[in-house]
Coordinates of N, CA and C in Angstrom, one line a residue:
X1 N 13.9 81.5 27.5 CA 13.2 81.7 27.6 C 13.4 83.1 26.1
X2 N 14.0 84.1 26.7 CA 14.2 84.8 25.2 C 14.9 83.8 24.0
X3 N 16.0 83.0 24.8 CA 16.4 82.8 23.3 C 15.1 81.8 22.6
X4 N 14.3 81.2 23.3 CA 13.2 80.5 22.7 C 12.9 81.2 21.7
X5 N 12.2 83.0 21.7 CA 11.5 83.4 21.7 C 12.5 83.2 20.7
X6 N 13.5 84.1 20.3 CA 14.7 84.3 19.0 C 14.9 83.0 18.4
X7 N 15.3 81.9 18.1 CA 14.8 81.4 18.0 C 13.5 80.5 17.3
X8 N 11.9 81.2 17.6 CA 10.4 81.1 16.1 C 10.6 82.4 16.1
X9 N 11.0 82.9 15.9 CA 11.7 84.8 15.3 C 9.8 85.0 15.9
X10 N 10.3 84.9 18.0 CA 8.9 85.6 18.1 C 9.7 87.3 18.5
X11 N 8.7 88.7 18.3 CA 8.6 88.7 18.6 C 8.3 90.3 19.8
X12 N 6.1 89.2 19.4 CA 5.5 90.6 20.3 C 5.3 90.3 21.6
X13 N 5.5 91.6 21.7 CA 5.6 91.1 23.4 C 4.2 90.6 24.0
X14 N 3.4 90.8 24.1 CA 1.8 90.7 24.4 C 1.9 88.8 24.1
X15 N 2.5 88.0 23.2 CA 2.6 87.1 22.2 C 3.6 86.3 23.2
X16 N 4.6 87.3 23.7 CA 5.6 86.5 24.4 C 5.2 86.1 25.7
X17 N 4.2 87.6 26.3 CA 3.4 86.7 27.8 C 3.0 86.0 27.7
X18 N 2.2 84.9 27.0 CA 0.8 84.4 27.2 C 1.3 83.2 27.1
X19 N 2.4 83.0 26.0 CA 3.2 81.7 25.5 C 4.0 81.5 27.2
X20 N 4.4 82.4 27.8 CA 5.5 82.5 29.3 C 4.2 82.1 29.4
X21 N 3.7 82.5 30.1 CA 3.1 81.4 31.2 C 2.5 80.5 30.9
X22 N 2.5 79.3 30.0 CA 2.3 78.1 29.5 C 3.4 77.2 30.3
X23 N 4.2 77.8 30.4 CA 5.1 76.8 31.3 C 5.4 77.0 32.2
X24 N 4.4 77.8 33.1 CA 4.8 78.1 34.4 C 5.0 77.0 35.5
X25 N 4.9 76.7 36.5 CA 3.7 75.4 37.2 C 4.1 76.2 38.4
X26 N 2.9 75.3 39.7 CA 2.7 75.2 41.6 C 2.6 77.2 41.3
X27 N 4.0 77.3 42.9 CA 3.1 78.1 42.8 C 3.3 79.7 41.4
X28 N 4.0 79.8 41.1 CA 4.6 80.3 38.9 C 2.9 80.6 38.6
X29 N 2.6 79.4 39.3 CA 1.4 79.3 38.2 C -0.1 80.2 39.0
X30 N -0.2 80.0 40.4 CA -1.1 80.8 41.5 C -0.8 81.6 41.4
X31 N 1.3 82.6 41.2 CA 1.0 84.2 41.2 C 0.8 84.8 40.0
X32 N 0.9 83.8 39.0 CA 0.0 84.8 37.6 C -1.2 85.0 37.7
X33 N -1.8 84.0 38.2 CA -3.3 83.8 38.2 C -3.8 84.9 39.5
X34 N -3.1 85.3 40.2 CA -3.2 86.4 41.0 C -3.4 87.2 40.4
X35 N -2.2 88.1 40.4 CA -1.6 89.1 40.2 C -2.4 89.6 38.6
X36 N -2.7 88.4 37.8 CA -3.7 88.7 36.5 C -4.8 89.4 36.8
X37 N -5.4 88.4 38.2 CA -6.9 88.4 38.4 C -7.0 89.0 39.4
X38 N -6.7 89.8 40.2 CA -6.1 90.1 41.6 C -7.5 91.9 40.9
X39 N -7.9 92.7 41.7 CA -8.2 94.1 41.7 C -7.0 94.8 42.1
X40 N -6.0 95.5 41.3 CA -5.1 96.5 42.0 C -5.7 97.3 43.9
X41 N -7.0 98.1 43.1 CA -7.4 98.6 44.8 C -8.5 97.7 45.3
X42 N -8.3 96.8 46.0 CA -8.3 95.2 46.9 C -8.2 95.8 48.1
X43 N -6.9 96.4 48.3 CA -6.7 97.1 49.1 C -7.0 97.8 49.6
X44 N -6.8 98.7 48.9 CA -7.3 100.5 48.4 C -8.8 100.0 49.9
X45 N -9.3 98.8 48.7 CA -10.9 98.8 49.3 C -11.2 98.6 51.1
X46 N -10.4 96.9 50.7 CA -10.2 96.7 52.4 C -9.9 97.4 53.0
X47 N -8.9 98.1 53.0 CA -9.3 98.9 54.1 C -10.1 99.9 54.3
X48 N -10.7 100.6 53.5 CA -11.4 101.7 53.5 C -12.8 100.9 53.8
X49 N -13.3 99.4 54.0 CA -14.2 98.9 55.0 C -13.6 98.8 56.3
X50 N -12.8 98.0 56.0 CA -12.0 98.6 57.7 C -12.7 99.6 59.0
X51 N -12.4 101.4 58.0 CA -12.8 101.5 58.2 C -14.0 102.2 58.7
X52 N -14.3 102.0 58.5 CA -15.8 101.7 58.4 C -17.3 100.6 59.2
X53 N -16.0 99.8 59.0 CA -16.3 98.2 60.6 C -17.0 99.0 62.0
X54 N -18.6 98.9 62.3 CA -18.6 99.1 63.3 C -18.9 97.3 64.3
X55 N -18.1 97.0 65.7 CA -19.8 95.8 65.9 C -21.2 96.4 66.8
X56 N -21.4 96.1 65.4 CA -22.9 96.1 66.3 C -23.8 94.9 66.8
X57 N -23.5 93.2 66.6 CA -23.8 92.2 66.6 C -23.6 92.0 67.6
X58 N -23.4 90.8 67.0 CA -22.0 89.2 68.0 C -20.9 89.4 66.8
X59 N -19.7 89.6 69.2 CA -18.4 89.0 68.2 C -17.4 89.4 67.0
X60 N -18.4 87.1 67.6 CA -18.1 86.0 66.0 C -18.2 87.0 64.5
X61 N -18.6 87.6 64.6 CA -19.5 87.6 63.3 C -18.6 89.5 62.7
X62 N -18.1 90.3 63.6 CA -17.5 91.3 63.4 C -15.6 90.9 63.1
X63 N -15.6 89.7 64.0 CA -14.0 89.0 64.1 C -13.3 88.3 62.5
X64 N -14.7 87.6 62.4 CA -14.7 87.5 60.5 C -14.6 87.9 60.0
X65 N -15.8 89.0 59.9 CA -15.6 90.3 59.1 C -14.0 91.7 58.9
X66 N -14.5 91.1 59.5 CA -12.6 91.8 60.0 C -11.4 90.4 59.1
X67 N -11.5 90.3 59.9 CA -10.6 89.2 59.0 C -10.4 89.0 57.9
X68 N -11.7 88.5 57.0 CA -11.8 88.9 55.5 C -11.7 89.7 54.9
X69 N -11.6 91.8 55.5 CA -10.7 92.6 54.9 C -9.6 92.9 55.3
X70 N -9.2 92.7 55.8 CA -7.6 92.2 56.9 C -6.4 91.8 55.8
X71 N -7.0 90.0 55.5 CA -6.2 89.3 54.4 C -6.2 90.4 53.4
X72 N -7.0 91.4 53.1 CA -6.8 91.9 50.9 C -5.5 92.1 51.7
X73 N -4.8 93.4 53.0 CA -3.8 93.8 52.7 C -2.6 93.2 52.9
X74 N -2.2 92.7 52.6 CA -0.3 92.6 53.0 C 0.2 93.3 53.4
X75 N 0.0 95.4 53.4 CA 1.7 94.9 54.2 C 1.3 96.1 55.1
X76 N 0.0 95.9 55.7 CA -0.8 96.7 57.6 C 0.3 96.5 58.3
X77 N 0.4 96.8 59.3 CA 1.3 96.4 59.9 C 0.3 95.7 61.6
X78 N 0.8 94.7 62.0 CA 0.1 94.0 63.3 C 0.0 95.6 64.8
X79 N 0.7 96.0 64.7 CA -0.2 97.1 65.3 C -1.1 97.9 64.5
X80 N -1.0 98.1 63.7 CA -2.4 98.9 63.1 C -3.6 98.1 62.9
X81 N -3.1 96.7 62.7 CA -4.1 95.7 62.1 C -5.0 95.6 64.0
X82 N -4.0 95.4 64.6 CA -4.7 95.6 66.8 C -5.4 97.4 67.2
X83 N -4.9 98.0 66.0 CA -6.0 99.2 66.6 C -7.5 99.3 66.2
X84 N -6.6 98.5 65.1 CA -8.8 99.7 64.5 C -9.7 97.9 65.0
X85 N -8.9 96.9 64.5 CA -9.7 95.7 65.2 C -10.2 96.5 66.5
X86 N -9.0 96.6 67.8 CA -10.3 97.3 68.8 C -11.2 98.9 68.8
X87 N -10.2 99.5 68.2 CA -11.6 100.9 67.5 C -13.0 101.0 67.6
X88 N -12.6 99.8 66.8 CA -14.4 99.0 66.4 C -15.0 98.3 66.9
X89 N -14.3 98.6 67.7 CA -15.3 97.1 69.2 C -15.3 98.1 69.6
X90 N -17.3 97.4 70.1 CA -17.9 98.8 71.6 C -17.4 98.8 72.0
X91 N -17.6 100.3 72.8 CA -16.8 100.2 74.3 C -16.9 98.9 74.7
X92 N -17.6 98.0 75.5 CA -17.5 97.5 76.9 C -16.4 96.7 76.1
X93 N -17.0 96.1 75.4 CA -15.6 94.6 74.5 C -14.3 95.7 74.5
X94 N -14.3 96.7 74.5 CA -12.7 97.2 74.1 C -11.8 97.4 75.8
X95 N -12.9 97.8 76.6 CA -12.6 98.2 78.4 C -12.4 97.4 78.3
X96 N -12.8 96.2 78.3 CA -12.0 94.7 78.7 C -10.7 93.9 77.9
X97 N -10.7 94.7 76.6 CA -9.1 93.9 76.3 C -8.4 94.5 77.1
X98 N -8.6 96.2 76.8 CA -7.8 97.1 77.7 C -6.9 96.0 78.9
X99 N -7.8 96.3 79.7 CA -7.4 95.5 81.0 C -6.7 94.3 81.5
X100 N -7.0 93.6 80.2 CA -6.6 92.5 79.8 C -4.4 92.4 79.0
X101 N -4.4 93.7 78.6 CA -2.7 94.7 78.1 C -2.8 94.3 76.8
X102 N -3.6 93.4 76.1 CA -4.0 92.4 75.0 C -2.5 93.4 73.5
X103 N -1.5 92.6 73.3 CA -0.8 93.1 72.7 C -0.9 93.0 71.2
X104 N -1.2 91.5 70.7 CA -1.4 91.2 69.1 C -2.8 90.5 69.0
X105 N -3.5 90.6 67.5 CA -4.5 90.7 67.3 C -5.0 88.6 67.2
X106 N -3.9 88.4 67.6 CA -5.1 87.1 67.1 C -5.5 87.6 68.8
X107 N -4.9 87.1 70.1 CA -4.8 87.5 71.5 C -6.3 88.3 71.7
X108 N -6.1 89.8 70.6 CA -7.6 90.3 71.4 C -9.0 89.5 70.7
X109 N -8.3 89.3 69.6 CA -9.5 87.9 68.9 C -10.0 87.0 70.3
X110 N -9.3 86.5 70.3 CA -10.0 85.1 70.7 C -10.5 85.3 72.0
X111 N -9.8 86.9 73.0 CA -10.4 87.4 74.3 C -11.5 87.9 74.7
X112 N -12.0 88.3 73.1 CA -13.4 89.1 73.2 C -14.2 88.1 72.7
X113 N -13.9 87.5 71.2 CA -15.1 86.2 71.2 C -15.4 85.9 72.5
X114 N -14.8 85.6 73.5 CA -14.9 84.2 75.3 C -15.8 85.4 75.9
X115 N -15.4 87.0 75.3 CA -16.1 87.7 76.4 C -17.8 87.6 76.0
X116 N -17.6 87.7 74.9 CA -19.9 87.7 73.9 C -19.2 86.2 74.4
X117 N -18.5 85.1 74.4 CA -20.0 83.6 74.9 C -20.0 84.3 76.7
X118 N -19.6 84.3 77.3 CA -19.6 85.1 78.9 C -20.6 85.7 79.0
X119 N -20.1 86.7 78.1 CA -21.9 88.0 78.5 C -22.8 87.3 78.0
X120 N -22.8 86.6 76.6 CA -24.8 85.8 76.7 C -24.5 85.2 77.2
X121 N -24.4 84.6 77.9 CA -24.7 84.2 79.6 C -25.2 83.3 79.4
X122 N -24.6 82.3 79.0 CA -24.4 80.8 78.9 C -24.8 79.6 80.2
X123 N -24.4 79.3 80.6 CA -23.7 79.0 82.7 C -25.3 77.6 82.8
X124 N -25.3 77.3 81.7 CA -26.4 76.2 81.3 C -24.9 75.1 82.0
X125 N -25.3 73.8 82.6 CA -23.8 72.7 83.4 C -24.2 72.0 82.2
X126 N -22.6 71.3 82.6 CA -22.0 70.2 81.2 C -23.2 68.8 81.4
X127 N -23.6 68.3 80.3 CA -24.4 67.4 80.6 C -23.1 66.6 80.6
X128 N -23.0 66.1 81.4 CA -22.7 64.0 82.0 C -22.7 63.2 81.3

Protein backbone atom coordinates (compact mmCIF):
# COMPACT_ATOMS: atom_id res chain seq x y z
CA UNK A 1 0.00 0.00 0.00
CA UNK A 2 2.84 2.35 0.88
CA UNK A 3 4.40 1.82 -2.58
CA UNK A 4 1.09 2.71 -4.18
CA UNK A 5 0.97 5.94 -2.17
CA UNK A 6 4.52 6.77 -3.26
CA UNK A 7 3.67 6.05 -6.90
CA UNK A 8 0.76 8.47 -6.87
CA UNK A 9 2.66 10.95 -4.68
CA UNK A 10 0.16 10.76 -1.85
CA UNK A 11 1.72 12.16 1.33
CA UNK A 12 -1.22 13.23 3.54
CA UNK A 13 -1.72 10.59 6.27
CA UNK A 14 -5.47 11.17 6.63
CA UNK A 15 -5.97 10.69 2.90
CA UNK A 16 -3.82 7.54 3.02
CA UNK A 17 -6.05 6.08 5.73
CA UNK A 18 -9.25 6.91 3.84
CA UNK A 19 -7.80 5.41 0.65
CA UNK A 20 -6.55 2.25 2.36
CA UNK A 21 -9.94 1.59 3.96
CA UNK A 22 -11.48 1.39 0.49
CA UNK A 23 -9.50 -1.82 -0.07
CA UNK A 24 -10.58 -3.59 3.13
CA UNK A 25 -12.77 -6.67 2.77
CA UNK A 26 -14.80 -9.01 4.98
CA UNK A 27 -13.52 -9.13 8.57
CA UNK A 28 -11.08 -6.29 8.00
CA UNK A 29 -13.99 -4.03 7.03
CA UNK A 30 -15.92 -5.06 10.13
CA UNK A 31 -12.86 -4.44 12.29
CA UNK A 32 -12.36 -0.97 10.79
CA UNK A 33 -16.00 0.03 11.25
CA UNK A 34 -15.91 -1.10 14.86
CA UNK A 35 -12.74 0.93 15.49
CA UNK A 36 -14.24 3.89 13.67
CA UNK A 37 -17.66 3.98 15.33
CA UNK A 38 -17.24 2.14 18.65
CA UNK A 39 -16.81 4.70 21.45
CA UNK A 40 -13.65 4.16 23.46
CA UNK A 41 -15.38 4.35 26.83
CA UNK A 42 -18.03 1.70 26.12
CA UNK A 43 -16.27 -0.96 28.21
CA UNK A 44 -15.83 1.48 31.11
CA UNK A 45 -19.51 2.46 31.01
CA UNK A 46 -20.57 -1.19 30.77
CA UNK A 47 -18.50 -2.01 33.88
CA UNK A 48 -20.22 0.83 35.73
CA UNK A 49 -23.62 -0.41 34.57
CA UNK A 50 -22.87 -3.97 35.71
CA UNK A 51 -21.82 -2.63 39.09
CA UNK A 52 -25.11 -0.69 39.41
CA UNK A 53 -27.33 -3.44 37.99
CA UNK A 54 -29.57 -5.10 40.59
CA UNK A 55 -31.95 -8.03 40.29
CA UNK A 56 -35.29 -6.55 41.30
CA UNK A 57 -37.75 -8.11 38.86
CA UNK A 58 -37.70 -11.15 36.63
CA UNK A 59 -34.44 -13.09 36.60
CA UNK A 60 -34.72 -13.43 32.82
CA UNK A 61 -34.70 -9.64 32.43
CA UNK A 62 -31.76 -9.29 34.82
CA UNK A 63 -29.78 -11.96 32.95
CA UNK A 64 -30.58 -10.34 29.60
CA UNK A 65 -29.45 -6.90 30.76
CA UNK A 66 -26.33 -8.38 32.39
CA UNK A 67 -25.47 -10.18 29.14
CA UNK A 68 -25.86 -6.98 27.13
CA UNK A 69 -23.37 -5.15 29.35
CA UNK A 70 -21.06 -8.16 29.53
CA UNK A 71 -20.68 -8.30 25.74
CA UNK A 72 -19.35 -4.73 25.76
CA UNK A 73 -16.45 -5.68 28.06
CA UNK A 74 -13.94 -7.71 26.06
CA UNK A 75 -11.40 -8.30 28.82
CA UNK A 76 -13.49 -9.20 31.88
CA UNK A 77 -12.57 -12.64 33.22
CA UNK A 78 -15.10 -15.45 33.65
CA UNK A 79 -14.48 -15.34 37.40
CA UNK A 80 -15.20 -11.61 37.57
CA UNK A 81 -18.33 -12.01 35.43
CA UNK A 82 -19.64 -14.79 37.66
CA UNK A 83 -18.92 -12.75 40.80
CA UNK A 84 -20.75 -9.69 39.45
CA UNK A 85 -23.71 -11.74 38.23
CA UNK A 86 -24.17 -13.48 41.57
CA UNK A 87 -23.38 -10.45 43.73
CA UNK A 88 -26.21 -8.43 42.18
CA UNK A 89 -28.87 -11.13 42.50
CA UNK A 90 -31.54 -11.16 45.16
CA UNK A 91 -30.16 -13.03 48.15
CA UNK A 92 -32.43 -16.08 47.84
CA UNK A 93 -31.24 -16.70 44.25
CA UNK A 94 -27.60 -16.20 45.22
CA UNK A 95 -28.02 -18.72 48.05
CA UNK A 96 -29.58 -21.28 45.72
CA UNK A 97 -26.74 -20.89 43.23
CA UNK A 98 -24.20 -21.28 46.03
CA UNK A 99 -25.93 -24.51 47.09
CA UNK A 100 -25.54 -25.79 43.53
CA UNK A 101 -21.84 -24.89 43.60
CA UNK A 102 -21.89 -23.09 40.26
CA UNK A 103 -18.46 -22.44 38.77
CA UNK A 104 -19.26 -20.60 35.54
CA UNK A 105 -21.58 -17.87 34.34
CA UNK A 106 -23.53 -19.95 31.81
CA UNK A 107 -24.46 -22.50 34.48
CA UNK A 108 -25.33 -19.77 36.97
CA UNK A 109 -27.66 -18.10 34.47
CA UNK A 110 -29.34 -21.36 33.48
CA UNK A 111 -29.93 -22.46 37.07
CA UNK A 112 -31.08 -19.00 38.15
CA UNK A 113 -33.64 -18.85 35.35
CA UNK A 114 -34.95 -22.31 36.21
CA UNK A 115 -35.30 -21.27 39.86
CA UNK A 116 -37.42 -18.32 38.86
CA UNK A 117 -39.65 -20.52 36.74
CA UNK A 118 -40.05 -22.87 39.70
CA UNK A 119 -40.55 -19.99 42.14
CA UNK A 120 -43.32 -18.52 39.98
CA UNK A 121 -45.22 -21.72 40.63
CA UNK A 122 -46.08 -22.87 37.13
CA UNK A 123 -47.31 -26.25 38.34
CA UNK A 124 -49.97 -26.79 35.69
CA UNK A 125 -50.07 -30.26 34.26
CA UNK A 126 -48.92 -30.65 30.68
CA UNK A 127 -51.74 -30.97 28.18
CA UNK A 128 -51.97 -34.29 26.28
